[in-house]
PDB file of C-alpha atoms in Angstrom:
ATOM      1  CA  PRO K  10     117.988 144.418 182.405  1.00  0.00           C
ATOM      2  CA  THR K  11     117.444 141.280 180.298  1.00  0.00           C
ATOM      3  CA  LEU K  12     114.160 142.753 179.094  1.00  0.00           C
ATOM      4  CA  LEU K  13     116.061 145.486 177.323  1.00  0.00           C
ATOM      5  CA  SER K  14     118.339 143.145 175.433  1.00  0.00           C
ATOM      6  CA  LYS K  15     118.117 143.874 171.737  1.00  0.00           C
ATOM      7  CA  GLN K  16     118.806 140.313 170.673  1.00  0.00           C
ATOM      8  CA  THR K  17     116.084 137.979 169.567  1.00  0.00           C
ATOM      9  CA  ASN K  18     116.560 134.567 171.099  1.00  0.00           C
ATOM     10  CA  THR K  19     116.077 132.245 168.145  1.00  0.00           C
ATOM     11  CA  SER K  20     116.233 129.190 170.374  1.00  0.00           C
ATOM     12  CA  ALA K  21     113.323 130.394 172.510  1.00  0.00           C
ATOM     13  CA  LYS K  22     110.576 127.862 173.033  1.00  0.00           C
ATOM     14  CA  THR K  23     107.631 129.002 170.919  1.00  0.00           C
ATOM     15  CA  PRO K  24     103.939 128.386 171.520  1.00  0.00           C
ATOM     16  CA  ALA K  25     101.617 126.785 168.994  1.00  0.00           C
ATOM     17  CA  SER K  26     100.736 128.771 165.865  1.00  0.00           C
ATOM     18  CA  VAL K  27     103.455 131.356 166.340  1.00  0.00           C
ATOM     19  CA  SER K  28     105.395 132.619 163.379  1.00  0.00           C
ATOM     20  CA  ALA K  29     108.843 134.196 163.731  1.00  0.00           C
ATOM     21  CA  ASP K  30     108.430 135.977 160.416  1.00  0.00           C
ATOM     22  CA  ARG K  31     105.221 137.534 161.729  1.00  0.00           C
ATOM     23  CA  GLY K  32     106.968 139.163 164.664  1.00  0.00           C
ATOM     24  CA  TYR K  33     106.506 136.098 166.854  1.00  0.00           C
ATOM     25  CA  GLY K  34     102.768 136.803 166.968  1.00  0.00           C
ATOM     26  CA  ILE K  35     100.114 134.139 167.550  1.00  0.00           C
ATOM     27  CA  VAL K  36      98.617 133.620 164.103  1.00  0.00           C
ATOM     28  CA  PHE K  37      95.088 132.608 163.155  1.00  0.00           C
ATOM     29  CA  ASN K  38      94.208 131.579 159.588  1.00  0.00           C
ATOM     30  CA  ALA K  39      97.858 131.514 158.517  1.00  0.00           C
ATOM     31  CA  GLU K  40      96.929 129.361 155.523  1.00  0.00           C
ATOM     32  CA  VAL K  41      94.036 131.526 154.275  1.00  0.00           C
ATOM     33  CA  LYS K  42      94.855 133.347 151.036  1.00  0.00           C
ATOM     34  CA  ASN K  43      93.677 136.709 149.679  1.00  0.00           C
ATOM     35  CA  VAL K  44      92.413 138.133 152.944  1.00  0.00           C
ATOM     36  CA  PRO K  45      93.711 141.139 154.897  1.00  0.00           C
ATOM     37  CA  THR K  46      96.331 140.565 157.593  1.00  0.00           C
ATOM     38  CA  ILE K  47      95.435 142.193 160.893  1.00  0.00           C
ATOM     39  CA  ASP K  48      98.234 142.702 163.413  1.00  0.00           C
ATOM     40  CA  VAL K  49      97.026 143.518 166.918  1.00  0.00           C
ATOM     41  CA  TYR K  50      99.649 144.678 169.417  1.00  0.00           C
ATOM     42  CA  GLU K  51      98.441 144.733 172.992  1.00  0.00           C
ATOM     43  CA  ASP K  52      99.487 144.450 176.607  1.00  0.00           C
ATOM     44  CA  PHE K  53      97.271 142.367 178.884  1.00  0.00           C
ATOM     45  CA  GLN K  54      97.595 144.958 181.644  1.00  0.00           C
ATOM     46  CA  CYS K  55      96.664 147.934 179.481  1.00  0.00           C
ATOM     47  CA  PRO K  56      93.203 149.299 180.422  1.00  0.00           C
ATOM     48  CA  VAL K  57      92.739 150.746 176.928  1.00  0.00           C
ATOM     49  CA  CYS K  58      93.380 147.257 175.509  1.00  0.00           C
ATOM     50  CA  ALA K  59      90.558 145.930 177.688  1.00  0.00           C
ATOM     51  CA  ARG K  60      88.302 148.637 176.284  1.00  0.00           C
ATOM     52  CA  PHE K  61      89.430 147.788 172.745  1.00  0.00           C
ATOM     53  CA  GLU K  62      88.667 144.096 173.349  1.00  0.00           C
ATOM     54  CA  ALA K  63      85.240 144.916 174.810  1.00  0.00           C
ATOM     55  CA  ILE K  64      84.382 146.911 171.681  1.00  0.00           C
ATOM     56  CA  ASN K  65      86.092 144.915 168.923  1.00  0.00           C
ATOM     57  CA  GLY K  66      86.760 141.437 170.301  1.00  0.00           C
ATOM     58  CA  ILE K  67      83.630 139.934 168.756  1.00  0.00           C
ATOM     59  CA  THR K  68      84.386 141.535 165.371  1.00  0.00           C
ATOM     60  CA  LEU K  69      87.914 140.075 165.407  1.00  0.00           C
ATOM     61  CA  GLU K  70      86.683 136.638 166.483  1.00  0.00           C
ATOM     62  CA  LYS K  71      84.087 136.685 163.715  1.00  0.00           C
ATOM     63  CA  ALA K  72      86.720 137.630 161.106  1.00  0.00           C
ATOM     64  CA  ILE K  73      88.788 134.679 162.346  1.00  0.00           C
ATOM     65  CA  SER K  74      85.970 132.125 162.473  1.00  0.00           C
ATOM     66  CA  GLU K  75      84.652 133.165 159.051  1.00  0.00           C
ATOM     67  CA  LYS K  76      88.209 133.090 157.668  1.00  0.00           C
ATOM     68  CA  LYS K  77      87.876 136.686 156.453  1.00  0.00           C
ATOM     69  CA  ALA K  78      91.237 137.728 157.853  1.00  0.00           C
ATOM     70  CA  LYS K  79      94.617 136.483 158.919  1.00  0.00           C
ATOM     71  CA  ASP K  80      94.933 137.664 162.518  1.00  0.00           C
ATOM     72  CA  VAL K  81      98.201 138.029 164.363  1.00  0.00           C
ATOM     73  CA  PHE K  82      98.148 138.779 168.094  1.00  0.00           C
ATOM     74  CA  HIS K  83     101.325 140.336 169.490  1.00  0.00           C
ATOM     75  CA  VAL K  84     101.272 140.201 173.279  1.00  0.00           C
ATOM     76  CA  LEU K  85     103.596 142.938 174.496  1.00  0.00           C
ATOM     77  CA  SER K  86     104.903 143.521 177.986  1.00  0.00           C
ATOM     78  CA  PHE K  87     105.428 147.289 178.314  1.00  0.00           C
ATOM     79  CA  LEU K  88     103.847 147.371 181.744  1.00  0.00           C
ATOM     80  CA  GLY K  89     106.223 145.029 183.496  1.00  0.00           C
ATOM     81  CA  THR K  90     106.366 141.663 185.192  1.00  0.00           C
ATOM     82  CA  GLU K  91     102.641 141.033 185.416  1.00  0.00           C
ATOM     83  CA  SER K  92     102.293 141.679 181.678  1.00  0.00           C
ATOM     84  CA  ILE K  93     105.017 139.087 181.070  1.00  0.00           C
ATOM     85  CA  LEU K  94     103.203 136.550 183.262  1.00  0.00           C
ATOM     86  CA  ALA K  95      99.920 137.180 181.436  1.00  0.00           C
ATOM     87  CA  ALA K  96     101.532 136.995 177.984  1.00  0.00           C
ATOM     88  CA  ASN K  97     103.216 133.732 178.982  1.00  0.00           C
ATOM     89  CA  ALA K  98      99.885 132.296 180.200  1.00  0.00           C
ATOM     90  CA  ALA K  99      98.190 133.323 176.948  1.00  0.00           C
ATOM     91  CA  ALA K 100     100.880 131.396 175.067  1.00  0.00           C
ATOM     92  CA  CYS K 101     100.250 128.401 177.334  1.00  0.00           C
ATOM     93  CA  ALA K 102      96.536 128.752 176.482  1.00  0.00           C
ATOM     94  CA  SER K 103      97.410 128.887 172.780  1.00  0.00           C
ATOM     95  CA  ASP K 104      98.943 125.422 173.109  1.00  0.00           C
ATOM     96  CA  GLU K 105      95.548 124.240 174.378  1.00  0.00           C
ATOM     97  CA  ASP K 106      93.844 125.877 171.405  1.00  0.00           C
ATOM     98  CA  LYS K 107      92.208 128.345 173.788  1.00  0.00           C
ATOM     99  CA  PHE K 108      94.071 131.595 173.129  1.00  0.00           C
ATOM    100  CA  LEU K 109      90.997 133.588 172.082  1.00  0.00           C
ATOM    101  CA  ALA K 110      88.885 132.319 174.968  1.00  0.00           C
ATOM    102  CA  PHE K 111      91.673 133.069 177.458  1.00  0.00           C
ATOM    103  CA  HIS K 112      92.252 136.499 175.892  1.00  0.00           C
ATOM    104  CA  LYS K 113      88.560 137.393 176.165  1.00  0.00           C
ATOM    105  CA  ALA K 114      88.156 136.089 179.722  1.00  0.00           C
ATOM    106  CA  PHE K 115      91.317 137.832 180.897  1.00  0.00           C
ATOM    107  CA  TYR K 116      90.236 141.236 179.611  1.00  0.00           C
ATOM    108  CA  ALA K 117      86.742 140.772 181.038  1.00  0.00           C
ATOM    109  CA  ASN K 118      88.374 140.255 184.456  1.00  0.00           C
ATOM    110  CA  GLN K 119      91.419 142.500 184.067  1.00  0.00           C
ATOM    111  CA  PRO K 120      92.870 143.470 187.458  1.00  0.00           C
ATOM    112  CA  ALA K 121      94.318 146.911 188.208  1.00  0.00           C
ATOM    113  CA  GLU K 122      97.699 147.568 186.629  1.00  0.00           C
ATOM    114  CA  ASN K 123     100.744 146.263 188.548  1.00  0.00           C
ATOM    115  CA  ALA K 124      98.660 145.680 191.664  1.00  0.00           C
ATOM    116  CA  GLY K 125     100.145 142.246 192.255  1.00  0.00           C
ATOM    117  CA  ALA K 126      96.874 140.566 191.271  1.00  0.00           C
ATOM    118  CA  ILE K 127      98.200 138.882 188.134  1.00  0.00           C
ATOM    119  CA  ASN K 128      99.940 135.799 189.434  1.00  0.00           C
ATOM    120  CA  ALA K 129      99.937 132.101 188.603  1.00  0.00           C
ATOM    121  CA  THR K 130      96.825 131.440 190.714  1.00  0.00           C
ATOM    122  CA  PHE K 131      94.826 134.170 188.953  1.00  0.00           C
ATOM    123  CA  LEU K 132      96.033 133.089 185.500  1.00  0.00           C
ATOM    124  CA  LYS K 133      95.189 129.440 186.147  1.00  0.00           C
ATOM    125  CA  SER K 134      91.713 130.484 187.324  1.00  0.00           C
ATOM    126  CA  ILE K 135      91.192 132.331 184.012  1.00  0.00           C
ATOM    127  CA  GLY K 136      92.340 129.153 182.250  1.00  0.00           C
ATOM    128  CA  ALA K 137      89.928 127.055 184.311  1.00  0.00           C
ATOM    129  CA  ALA K 138      87.104 129.487 183.509  1.00  0.00           C
ATOM    130  CA  VAL K 139      87.571 128.786 179.790  1.00  0.00           C
ATOM    131  CA  GLY K 140      87.833 125.030 180.248  1.00  0.00           C
ATOM    132  CA  ILE K 141      91.601 124.519 180.432  1.00  0.00           C
ATOM    133  CA  ASP K 142      92.310 121.981 183.138  1.00  0.00           C
ATOM    134  CA  SER K 143      95.432 120.272 181.880  1.00  0.00           C
ATOM    135  CA  PRO K 144      98.469 119.834 184.133  1.00  0.00           C
ATOM    136  CA  LYS K 145     100.546 120.935 181.128  1.00  0.00           C
ATOM    137  CA  PHE K 146      98.869 124.380 181.163  1.00  0.00           C
ATOM    138  CA  ALA K 147      99.334 124.708 184.929  1.00  0.00           C
ATOM    139  CA  ALA K 148     103.019 123.799 184.664  1.00  0.00           C
ATOM    140  CA  CYS K 149     103.485 126.187 181.729  1.00  0.00           C
ATOM    141  CA  VAL K 150     101.952 129.050 183.751  1.00  0.00           C
ATOM    142  CA  ASP K 151     103.928 128.162 186.883  1.00  0.00           C
ATOM    143  CA  ASN K 152     107.262 127.838 185.108  1.00  0.00           C
ATOM    144  CA  GLY K 153     107.004 130.830 182.761  1.00  0.00           C
ATOM    145  CA  GLY K 154     107.880 128.433 179.964  1.00  0.00           C
ATOM    146  CA  TYR K 155     107.496 131.090 177.279  1.00  0.00           C
ATOM    147  CA  SER K 156     109.238 134.063 178.858  1.00  0.00           C
ATOM    148  CA  ASP K 157     111.961 134.053 176.164  1.00  0.00           C
ATOM    149  CA  TRP K 158     109.247 134.092 173.526  1.00  0.00           C
ATOM    150  CA  VAL K 159     107.563 137.031 175.322  1.00  0.00           C
ATOM    151  CA  ARG K 160     110.880 138.905 175.057  1.00  0.00           C
ATOM    152  CA  ASN K 161     111.068 138.090 171.346  1.00  0.00           C
ATOM    153  CA  VAL K 162     107.575 139.533 170.828  1.00  0.00           C
ATOM    154  CA  ALA K 163     108.726 142.691 172.615  1.00  0.00           C
ATOM    155  CA  GLU K 164     111.826 142.931 170.415  1.00  0.00           C
ATOM    156  CA  ALA K 165     109.811 142.459 167.254  1.00  0.00           C
ATOM    157  CA  GLY K 166     107.290 145.060 168.428  1.00  0.00           C
ATOM    158  CA  ALA K 167     110.090 147.551 169.008  1.00  0.00           C
ATOM    159  CA  LYS K 168     111.445 146.851 165.511  1.00  0.00           C
ATOM    160  CA  ALA K 169     107.949 147.509 164.123  1.00  0.00           C
ATOM    161  CA  ASN K 170     108.045 150.870 165.974  1.00  0.00           C
ATOM    162  CA  VAL K 171     105.078 149.967 168.135  1.00  0.00           C
ATOM    163  CA  ASN K 172     105.286 152.098 171.257  1.00  0.00           C
ATOM    164  CA  SER K 173     101.752 152.074 172.586  1.00  0.00           C
ATOM    165  CA  THR K 174      98.981 149.556 173.033  1.00  0.00           C
ATOM    166  CA  PRO K 175      96.670 148.735 171.464  1.00  0.00           C
ATOM    167  CA  THR K 176      98.141 149.258 168.003  1.00  0.00           C
ATOM    168  CA  VAL K 177      96.453 147.719 164.976  1.00  0.00           C
ATOM    169  CA  PHE K 178      97.849 147.318 161.487  1.00  0.00           C
ATOM    170  CA  VAL K 179      95.836 146.120 158.515  1.00  0.00           C
ATOM    171  CA  ASN K 180      98.112 144.863 155.732  1.00  0.00           C
ATOM    172  CA  GLY K 181     101.063 146.609 157.360  1.00  0.00           C
ATOM    173  CA  LYS K 182      99.431 150.018 157.684  1.00  0.00           C
ATOM    174  CA  GLU K 183      98.226 151.362 161.014  1.00  0.00           C
ATOM    175  CA  ILE K 184      94.526 152.093 161.101  1.00  0.00           C
ATOM    176  CA  ASP K 185      93.360 155.446 162.443  1.00  0.00           C
ATOM    177  CA  ARG K 186      93.701 155.516 166.223  1.00  0.00           C
ATOM    178  CA  ASN K 187      91.300 158.454 166.547  1.00  0.00           C
ATOM    179  CA  THR K 188      88.441 157.174 164.434  1.00  0.00           C
ATOM    180  CA  GLU K 189      88.793 153.426 163.906  1.00  0.00           C
ATOM    181  CA  TYR K 190      89.919 151.916 167.216  1.00  0.00           C
ATOM    182  CA  PHE K 191      86.852 152.387 169.388  1.00  0.00           C
ATOM    183  CA  ASN K 192      84.002 152.431 166.915  1.00  0.00           C
ATOM    184  CA  VAL K 193      82.698 149.012 165.872  1.00  0.00           C
ATOM    185  CA  GLU K 194      81.436 150.159 162.492  1.00  0.00           C
ATOM    186  CA  ALA K 195      84.643 151.986 161.549  1.00  0.00           C
ATOM    187  CA  PHE K 196      86.794 149.142 162.888  1.00  0.00           C
ATOM    188  CA  THR K 197      84.814 146.527 160.967  1.00  0.00           C
ATOM    189  CA  LYS K 198      85.289 148.543 157.796  1.00  0.00           C
ATOM    190  CA  ALA K 199      88.990 149.107 158.489  1.00  0.00           C
ATOM    191  CA  ILE K 200      89.758 145.416 158.920  1.00  0.00           C
ATOM    192  CA  ALA K 201      87.950 144.469 155.739  1.00  0.00           C
ATOM    193  CA  GLY K 202      91.118 145.666 153.992  1.00  0.00           C
TER     194      GLY K 202
END
């Protein structure tokens, strides 16, 4: 029932590079001016999100590394407890400056939806695979340290009327789901603003 609460918890512990005024998303290139803002809403358990990442992940990473876009990742938890655990672990990885690496490795190894495979052991192994070996990360995964933040992301997503994943906005406008989500060329053009 707590997941359905409509109140944002302003005292929630927030991972590194998260901005409340950006829907509690994990922000890359926050300080870069005059570039498009790309908001990506996804659920770590969503198979279509894994497909989206496989097709567009490199394009997004390139836009981030070349500072051609401000990217905001909103990790939603439509699909239940395992999505919450994964979103929490991604936040823990963000604190280690490894969000993108964790994100990529998770989707490349995404287990079946709600099959019980996404647990602390699995999430820590994804962390280890991308070079996170700190006790702080392990404790953060084990304790669900960011579960209140995960709820805030969900609230903000609902307020933005996001009801499916992935959903991508460029400068506040959703790009075309039918033509621009799963075509590298069209996606690259769409995120150029």
